[in-house]
Amino acid sequence: MFTVGGVTGVILSNAVLDVNFHDTYFVVGHFHYVLSMGAVFGIFTGVAVYWPVVSKLAYNRSSMQGFFNSFFIGVNLTFFPIHFLGLQGCPRKYRQLPDKFRFLVSLSRFGTILATVRI
């Protein structure tokens, strides 16, 4: 998570590119990769490691791995295509997007569903 967010942060640190990407989905993808998902995966890891120590209760290992795998793939399917939307100039804060962005938006929506729905 931090690697992709870090690379996009280097791109956004360039003043010329930052002006061009500021009102696009590229910034949204960068923000969510670095802050949101970096923090959430850290919290999940802390709970997974220390909850059994504190409560003396064990997790079902296959359930934990299934949750992690579906959440990891879902988060990456949600936020990685957003970078490409930003590179194509897709503006943020619009309710209706042009049809040329339909495939990446649909892929991002599928990732959101995969990250939130537990199998």
PDB file of N, CA, C and O in Angstrom, residues 61-112:
ATOM      1  N   ARG A  61      -8.116 -19.519  11.552  1.00  0.00           N
ATOM      2  CA  ARG A  61      -7.069 -19.081  10.629  1.00  0.00           C
ATOM      3  C   ARG A  61      -7.564 -18.950   9.195  1.00  0.00           C
ATOM      4  O   ARG A  61      -7.240 -17.990   8.510  1.00  0.00           O
ATOM      5  N   SER A  62      -8.372 -19.876   8.733  1.00  0.00           N
ATOM      6  CA  SER A  62      -8.853 -19.798   7.349  1.00  0.00           C
ATOM      7  C   SER A  62      -9.813 -18.620   7.163  1.00  0.00           C
ATOM      8  O   SER A  62      -9.819 -17.984   6.104  1.00  0.00           O
ATOM      9  N   SER A  63     -10.608 -18.295   8.178  1.00  0.00           N
ATOM     10  CA  SER A  63     -11.482 -17.124   8.094  1.00  0.00           C
ATOM     11  C   SER A  63     -10.673 -15.840   8.030  1.00  0.00           C
ATOM     12  O   SER A  63     -10.994 -14.921   7.263  1.00  0.00           O
ATOM     13  N   MET A  64      -9.624 -15.765   8.825  1.00  0.00           N
ATOM     14  CA  MET A  64      -8.776 -14.575   8.800  1.00  0.00           C
ATOM     15  C   MET A  64      -8.082 -14.425   7.449  1.00  0.00           C
ATOM     16  O   MET A  64      -7.991 -13.322   6.911  1.00  0.00           O
ATOM     17  N   GLN A  65      -7.581 -15.510   6.900  1.00  0.00           N
ATOM     18  CA  GLN A  65      -6.912 -15.434   5.610  1.00  0.00           C
ATOM     19  C   GLN A  65      -7.895 -15.082   4.499  1.00  0.00           C
ATOM     20  O   GLN A  65      -7.573 -14.316   3.592  1.00  0.00           O
ATOM     21  N   GLY A  66      -9.092 -15.615   4.566  1.00  0.00           N
ATOM     22  CA  GLY A  66     -10.109 -15.282   3.578  1.00  0.00           C
ATOM     23  C   GLY A  66     -10.504 -13.817   3.649  1.00  0.00           C
ATOM     24  O   GLY A  66     -10.650 -13.147   2.620  1.00  0.00           O
ATOM     25  N   PHE A  67     -10.673 -13.315   4.873  1.00  0.00           N
ATOM     26  CA  PHE A  67     -10.990 -11.904   5.040  1.00  0.00           C
ATOM     27  C   PHE A  67      -9.872 -11.030   4.490  1.00  0.00           C
ATOM     28  O   PHE A  67     -10.117 -10.080   3.742  1.00  0.00           O
ATOM     29  N   PHE A  68      -8.630 -11.336   4.855  1.00  0.00           N
ATOM     30  CA  PHE A  68      -7.511 -10.530   4.402  1.00  0.00           C
ATOM     31  C   PHE A  68      -7.385 -10.545   2.885  1.00  0.00           C
ATOM     32  O   PHE A  68      -7.216  -9.505   2.258  1.00  0.00           O
ATOM     33  N   ASN A  69      -7.485 -11.721   2.292  1.00  0.00           N
ATOM     34  CA  ASN A  69      -7.328 -11.834   0.839  1.00  0.00           C
ATOM     35  C   ASN A  69      -8.419 -11.071   0.092  1.00  0.00           C
ATOM     36  O   ASN A  69      -8.136 -10.337  -0.853  1.00  0.00           O
ATOM     37  N   SER A  70      -9.674 -11.238   0.509  1.00  0.00           N
ATOM     38  CA  SER A  70     -10.754 -10.534  -0.181  1.00  0.00           C
ATOM     39  C   SER A  70     -10.667  -9.029   0.042  1.00  0.00           C
ATOM     40  O   SER A  70     -10.901  -8.242  -0.884  1.00  0.00           O
ATOM     41  N   PHE A  71     -10.288  -8.612   1.236  1.00  0.00           N
ATOM     42  CA  PHE A  71     -10.174  -7.187   1.508  1.00  0.00           C
ATOM     43  C   PHE A  71      -8.995  -6.580   0.747  1.00  0.00           C
ATOM     44  O   PHE A  71      -9.104  -5.493   0.169  1.00  0.00           O
ATOM     45  N   PHE A  72      -7.866  -7.270   0.720  1.00  0.00           N
ATOM     46  CA  PHE A  72      -6.684  -6.768   0.022  1.00  0.00           C
ATOM     47  C   PHE A  72      -6.942  -6.636  -1.480  1.00  0.00           C
ATOM     48  O   PHE A  72      -6.633  -5.606  -2.092  1.00  0.00           O
ATOM     49  N   ILE A  73      -7.520  -7.667  -2.081  1.00  0.00           N
ATOM     50  CA  ILE A  73      -7.812  -7.611  -3.508  1.00  0.00           C
ATOM     51  C   ILE A  73      -8.877  -6.561  -3.798  1.00  0.00           C
ATOM     52  O   ILE A  73      -8.772  -5.789  -4.759  1.00  0.00           O
ATOM     53  N   GLY A  74      -9.898  -6.489  -2.948  1.00  0.00           N
ATOM     54  CA  GLY A  74     -10.955  -5.501  -3.145  1.00  0.00           C
ATOM     55  C   GLY A  74     -10.463  -4.075  -3.039  1.00  0.00           C
ATOM     56  O   GLY A  74     -10.826  -3.214  -3.848  1.00  0.00           O
ATOM     57  N   VAL A  75      -9.606  -3.798  -2.070  1.00  0.00           N
ATOM     58  CA  VAL A  75      -9.068  -2.448  -1.901  1.00  0.00           C
ATOM     59  C   VAL A  75      -8.194  -2.069  -3.089  1.00  0.00           C
ATOM     60  O   VAL A  75      -8.269  -0.947  -3.597  1.00  0.00           O
ATOM     61  N   ASN A  76      -7.374  -2.989  -3.539  1.00  0.00           N
ATOM     62  CA  ASN A  76      -6.529  -2.685  -4.693  1.00  0.00           C
ATOM     63  C   ASN A  76      -7.347  -2.528  -5.975  1.00  0.00           C
ATOM     64  O   ASN A  76      -7.025  -1.682  -6.813  1.00  0.00           O
ATOM     65  N   LEU A  77      -8.404  -3.302  -6.135  1.00  0.00           N
ATOM     66  CA  LEU A  77      -9.282  -3.130  -7.294  1.00  0.00           C
ATOM     67  C   LEU A  77     -10.079  -1.832  -7.202  1.00  0.00           C
ATOM     68  O   LEU A  77     -10.508  -1.300  -8.224  1.00  0.00           O
ATOM     69  N   THR A  78     -10.288  -1.347  -6.004  1.00  0.00           N
ATOM     70  CA  THR A  78     -11.014  -0.094  -5.848  1.00  0.00           C
ATOM     71  C   THR A  78     -10.147   1.111  -6.155  1.00  0.00           C
ATOM     72  O   THR A  78     -10.530   1.997  -6.913  1.00  0.00           O
ATOM     73  N   PHE A  79      -8.959   1.164  -5.570  1.00  0.00           N
ATOM     74  CA  PHE A  79      -8.171   2.390  -5.632  1.00  0.00           C
ATOM     75  C   PHE A  79      -7.107   2.423  -6.723  1.00  0.00           C
ATOM     76  O   PHE A  79      -6.691   3.509  -7.125  1.00  0.00           O
ATOM     77  N   PHE A  80      -6.646   1.278  -7.217  1.00  0.00           N
ATOM     78  CA  PHE A  80      -5.633   1.317  -8.266  1.00  0.00           C
ATOM     79  C   PHE A  80      -6.178   1.864  -9.582  1.00  0.00           C
ATOM     80  O   PHE A  80      -5.519   2.696 -10.215  1.00  0.00           O
ATOM     81  N   PRO A  81      -7.376   1.470 -10.034  1.00  0.00           N
ATOM     82  CA  PRO A  81      -7.912   2.067 -11.270  1.00  0.00           C
ATOM     83  C   PRO A  81      -8.179   3.563 -11.146  1.00  0.00           C
ATOM     84  O   PRO A  81      -8.191   4.278 -12.147  1.00  0.00           O
ATOM     85  N   ILE A  82      -8.367   4.045  -9.924  1.00  0.00           N
ATOM     86  CA  ILE A  82      -8.616   5.471  -9.729  1.00  0.00           C
ATOM     87  C   ILE A  82      -7.406   6.293 -10.173  1.00  0.00           C
ATOM     88  O   ILE A  82      -7.550   7.406 -10.671  1.00  0.00           O
ATOM     89  N   HIS A  83      -6.199   5.739 -10.006  1.00  0.00           N
ATOM     90  CA  HIS A  83      -5.015   6.445 -10.488  1.00  0.00           C
ATOM     91  C   HIS A  83      -5.080   6.637 -12.008  1.00  0.00           C
ATOM     92  O   HIS A  83      -4.749   7.704 -12.527  1.00  0.00           O
ATOM     93  N   PHE A  84      -5.499   5.610 -12.716  1.00  0.00           N
ATOM     94  CA  PHE A  84      -5.593   5.712 -14.168  1.00  0.00           C
ATOM     95  C   PHE A  84      -6.711   6.670 -14.592  1.00  0.00           C
ATOM     96  O   PHE A  84      -6.593   7.349 -15.606  1.00  0.00           O
ATOM     97  N   LEU A  85      -7.788   6.716 -13.816  1.00  0.00           N
ATOM     98  CA  LEU A  85      -8.823   7.710 -14.099  1.00  0.00           C
ATOM     99  C   LEU A  85      -8.252   9.117 -13.985  1.00  0.00           C
ATOM    100  O   LEU A  85      -8.537   9.987 -14.806  1.00  0.00           O
ATOM    101  N   GLY A  86      -7.440   9.345 -12.959  1.00  0.00           N
ATOM    102  CA  GLY A  86      -6.826  10.657 -12.781  1.00  0.00           C
ATOM    103  C   GLY A  86      -5.841  10.987 -13.881  1.00  0.00           C
ATOM    104  O   GLY A  86      -5.768  12.132 -14.338  1.00  0.00           O
ATOM    105  N   LEU A  87      -5.079   9.988 -14.330  1.00  0.00           N
ATOM    106  CA  LEU A  87      -4.138  10.226 -15.419  1.00  0.00           C
ATOM    107  C   LEU A  87      -4.854  10.569 -16.722  1.00  0.00           C
ATOM    108  O   LEU A  87      -4.321  11.283 -17.562  1.00  0.00           O
ATOM    109  N   GLN A  88      -6.069  10.070 -16.885  1.00  0.00           N
ATOM    110  CA  GLN A  88      -6.856  10.385 -18.078  1.00  0.00           C
ATOM    111  C   GLN A  88      -7.612  11.701 -17.928  1.00  0.00           C
ATOM    112  O   GLN A  88      -8.311  12.121 -18.841  1.00  0.00           O
ATOM    113  N   GLY A  89      -7.500  12.332 -16.766  1.00  0.00           N
ATOM    114  CA  GLY A  89      -8.127  13.632 -16.556  1.00  0.00           C
ATOM    115  C   GLY A  89      -9.541  13.578 -16.034  1.00  0.00           C
ATOM    116  O   GLY A  89     -10.278  14.560 -16.141  1.00  0.00           O
ATOM    117  N   CYS A  90      -9.945  12.466 -15.458  1.00  0.00           N
ATOM    118  CA  CYS A  90     -11.297  12.350 -14.913  1.00  0.00           C
ATOM    119  C   CYS A  90     -11.443  13.267 -13.696  1.00  0.00           C
ATOM    120  O   CYS A  90     -10.724  13.117 -12.716  1.00  0.00           O
ATOM    121  N   PRO A  91     -12.354  14.232 -13.749  1.00  0.00           N
ATOM    122  CA  PRO A  91     -12.495  15.152 -12.622  1.00  0.00           C
ATOM    123  C   PRO A  91     -13.191  14.493 -11.439  1.00  0.00           C
ATOM    124  O   PRO A  91     -14.022  13.611 -11.601  1.00  0.00           O
ATOM    125  N   ARG A  92     -12.833  14.914 -10.254  1.00  0.00           N
ATOM    126  CA  ARG A  92     -13.505  14.392  -9.069  1.00  0.00           C
ATOM    127  C   ARG A  92     -14.663  15.320  -8.717  1.00  0.00           C
ATOM    128  O   ARG A  92     -14.798  16.402  -9.253  1.00  0.00           O
ATOM    129  N   LYS A  93     -15.516  14.840  -7.822  1.00  0.00           N
ATOM    130  CA  LYS A  93     -16.696  15.574  -7.351  1.00  0.00           C
ATOM    131  C   LYS A  93     -17.728  15.799  -8.452  1.00  0.00           C
ATOM    132  O   LYS A  93     -18.415  16.802  -8.468  1.00  0.00           O
ATOM    133  N   TYR A  94     -17.806  14.870  -9.375  1.00  0.00           N
ATOM    134  CA  TYR A  94     -18.848  14.908 -10.400  1.00  0.00           C
ATOM    135  C   TYR A  94     -19.756  13.717 -10.189  1.00  0.00           C
ATOM    136  O   TYR A  94     -19.292  12.599  -9.957  1.00  0.00           O
ATOM    137  N   ARG A  95     -21.042  13.951 -10.296  1.00  0.00           N
ATOM    138  CA  ARG A  95     -21.989  12.857 -10.103  1.00  0.00           C
ATOM    139  C   ARG A  95     -22.048  11.954 -11.329  1.00  0.00           C
ATOM    140  O   ARG A  95     -22.096  10.746 -11.211  1.00  0.00           O
ATOM    141  N   GLN A  96     -22.054  12.533 -12.502  1.00  0.00           N
ATOM    142  CA  GLN A  96     -22.158  11.781 -13.747  1.00  0.00           C
ATOM    143  C   GLN A  96     -20.855  11.934 -14.523  1.00  0.00           C
ATOM    144  O   GLN A  96     -20.493  13.036 -14.903  1.00  0.00           O
ATOM    145  N   LEU A  97     -20.162  10.842 -14.751  1.00  0.00           N
ATOM    146  CA  LEU A  97     -18.892  10.877 -15.455  1.00  0.00           C
ATOM    147  C   LEU A  97     -19.094  10.526 -16.925  1.00  0.00           C
ATOM    148  O   LEU A  97     -20.038   9.810 -17.277  1.00  0.00           O
ATOM    149  N   PRO A  98     -18.209  10.992 -17.791  1.00  0.00           N
ATOM    150  CA  PRO A  98     -18.307  10.635 -19.217  1.00  0.00           C
ATOM    151  C   PRO A  98     -18.168   9.124 -19.431  1.00  0.00           C
ATOM    152  O   PRO A  98     -17.595   8.405 -18.618  1.00  0.00           O
ATOM    153  N   ASP A  99     -18.698   8.653 -20.549  1.00  0.00           N
ATOM    154  CA  ASP A  99     -18.714   7.220 -20.837  1.00  0.00           C
ATOM    155  C   ASP A  99     -17.328   6.623 -21.033  1.00  0.00           C
ATOM    156  O   ASP A  99     -17.153   5.422 -20.879  1.00  0.00           O
ATOM    157  N   LYS A 100     -16.345   7.423 -21.395  1.00  0.00           N
ATOM    158  CA  LYS A 100     -15.013   6.867 -21.622  1.00  0.00           C
ATOM    159  C   LYS A 100     -14.368   6.350 -20.335  1.00  0.00           C
ATOM    160  O   LYS A 100     -13.418   5.594 -20.384  1.00  0.00           O
ATOM    161  N   PHE A 101     -14.899   6.725 -19.179  1.00  0.00           N
ATOM    162  CA  PHE A 101     -14.376   6.266 -17.897  1.00  0.00           C
ATOM    163  C   PHE A 101     -15.167   5.087 -17.333  1.00  0.00           C
ATOM    164  O   PHE A 101     -14.904   4.636 -16.221  1.00  0.00           O
ATOM    165  N   ARG A 102     -16.124   4.583 -18.072  1.00  0.00           N
ATOM    166  CA  ARG A 102     -17.065   3.582 -17.547  1.00  0.00           C
ATOM    167  C   ARG A 102     -16.379   2.292 -17.087  1.00  0.00           C
ATOM    168  O   ARG A 102     -16.703   1.758 -16.030  1.00  0.00           O
ATOM    169  N   PHE A 103     -15.424   1.773 -17.860  1.00  0.00           N
ATOM    170  CA  PHE A 103     -14.796   0.504 -17.501  1.00  0.00           C
ATOM    171  C   PHE A 103     -14.034   0.615 -16.185  1.00  0.00           C
ATOM    172  O   PHE A 103     -14.178  -0.235 -15.303  1.00  0.00           O
ATOM    173  N   LEU A 104     -13.231   1.658 -16.028  1.00  0.00           N
ATOM    174  CA  LEU A 104     -12.451   1.794 -14.798  1.00  0.00           C
ATOM    175  C   LEU A 104     -13.335   2.084 -13.590  1.00  0.00           C
ATOM    176  O   LEU A 104     -13.059   1.608 -12.486  1.00  0.00           O
ATOM    177  N   VAL A 105     -14.397   2.835 -13.789  1.00  0.00           N
ATOM    178  CA  VAL A 105     -15.335   3.093 -12.689  1.00  0.00           C
ATOM    179  C   VAL A 105     -16.038   1.792 -12.294  1.00  0.00           C
ATOM    180  O   VAL A 105     -16.226   1.507 -11.111  1.00  0.00           O
ATOM    181  N   SER A 106     -16.419   0.986 -13.270  1.00  0.00           N
ATOM    182  CA  SER A 106     -17.056  -0.302 -12.969  1.00  0.00           C
ATOM    183  C   SER A 106     -16.100  -1.243 -12.243  1.00  0.00           C
ATOM    184  O   SER A 106     -16.504  -1.944 -11.312  1.00  0.00           O
ATOM    185  N   LEU A 107     -14.836  -1.252 -12.655  1.00  0.00           N
ATOM    186  CA  LEU A 107     -13.830  -2.063 -11.968  1.00  0.00           C
ATOM    187  C   LEU A 107     -13.649  -1.603 -10.534  1.00  0.00           C
ATOM    188  O   LEU A 107     -13.555  -2.417  -9.610  1.00  0.00           O
ATOM    189  N   SER A 108     -13.649  -0.305 -10.326  1.00  0.00           N
ATOM    190  CA  SER A 108     -13.520   0.241  -8.985  1.00  0.00           C
ATOM    191  C   SER A 108     -14.735  -0.109  -8.127  1.00  0.00           C
ATOM    192  O   SER A 108     -14.600  -0.444  -6.947  1.00  0.00           O
ATOM    193  N   ARG A 109     -15.911  -0.075  -8.701  1.00  0.00           N
ATOM    194  CA  ARG A 109     -17.119  -0.449  -7.957  1.00  0.00           C
ATOM    195  C   ARG A 109     -17.105  -1.935  -7.591  1.00  0.00           C
ATOM    196  O   ARG A 109     -17.520  -2.310  -6.494  1.00  0.00           O
ATOM    197  N   PHE A 110     -16.645  -2.771  -8.506  1.00  0.00           N
ATOM    198  CA  PHE A 110     -16.539  -4.194  -8.203  1.00  0.00           C
ATOM    199  C   PHE A 110     -15.567  -4.429  -7.046  1.00  0.00           C
ATOM    200  O   PHE A 110     -15.817  -5.247  -6.165  1.00  0.00           O
ATOM    201  N   GLY A 111     -14.452  -3.706  -7.035  1.00  0.00           N
ATOM    202  CA  GLY A 111     -13.502  -3.819  -5.936  1.00  0.00           C
ATOM    203  C   GLY A 111     -14.100  -3.393  -4.615  1.00  0.00           C
ATOM    204  O   GLY A 111     -13.837  -3.991  -3.570  1.00  0.00           O
ATOM    205  N   THR A 112     -14.930  -2.355  -4.636  1.00  0.00           N
ATOM    206  CA  THR A 112     -15.601  -1.903  -3.419  1.00  0.00           C
ATOM    207  C   THR A 112     -16.540  -2.977  -2.889  1.00  0.00           C
ATOM    208  O   THR A 112     -16.584  -3.252  -1.690  1.00  0.00           O
TER     209      THR A 112
END
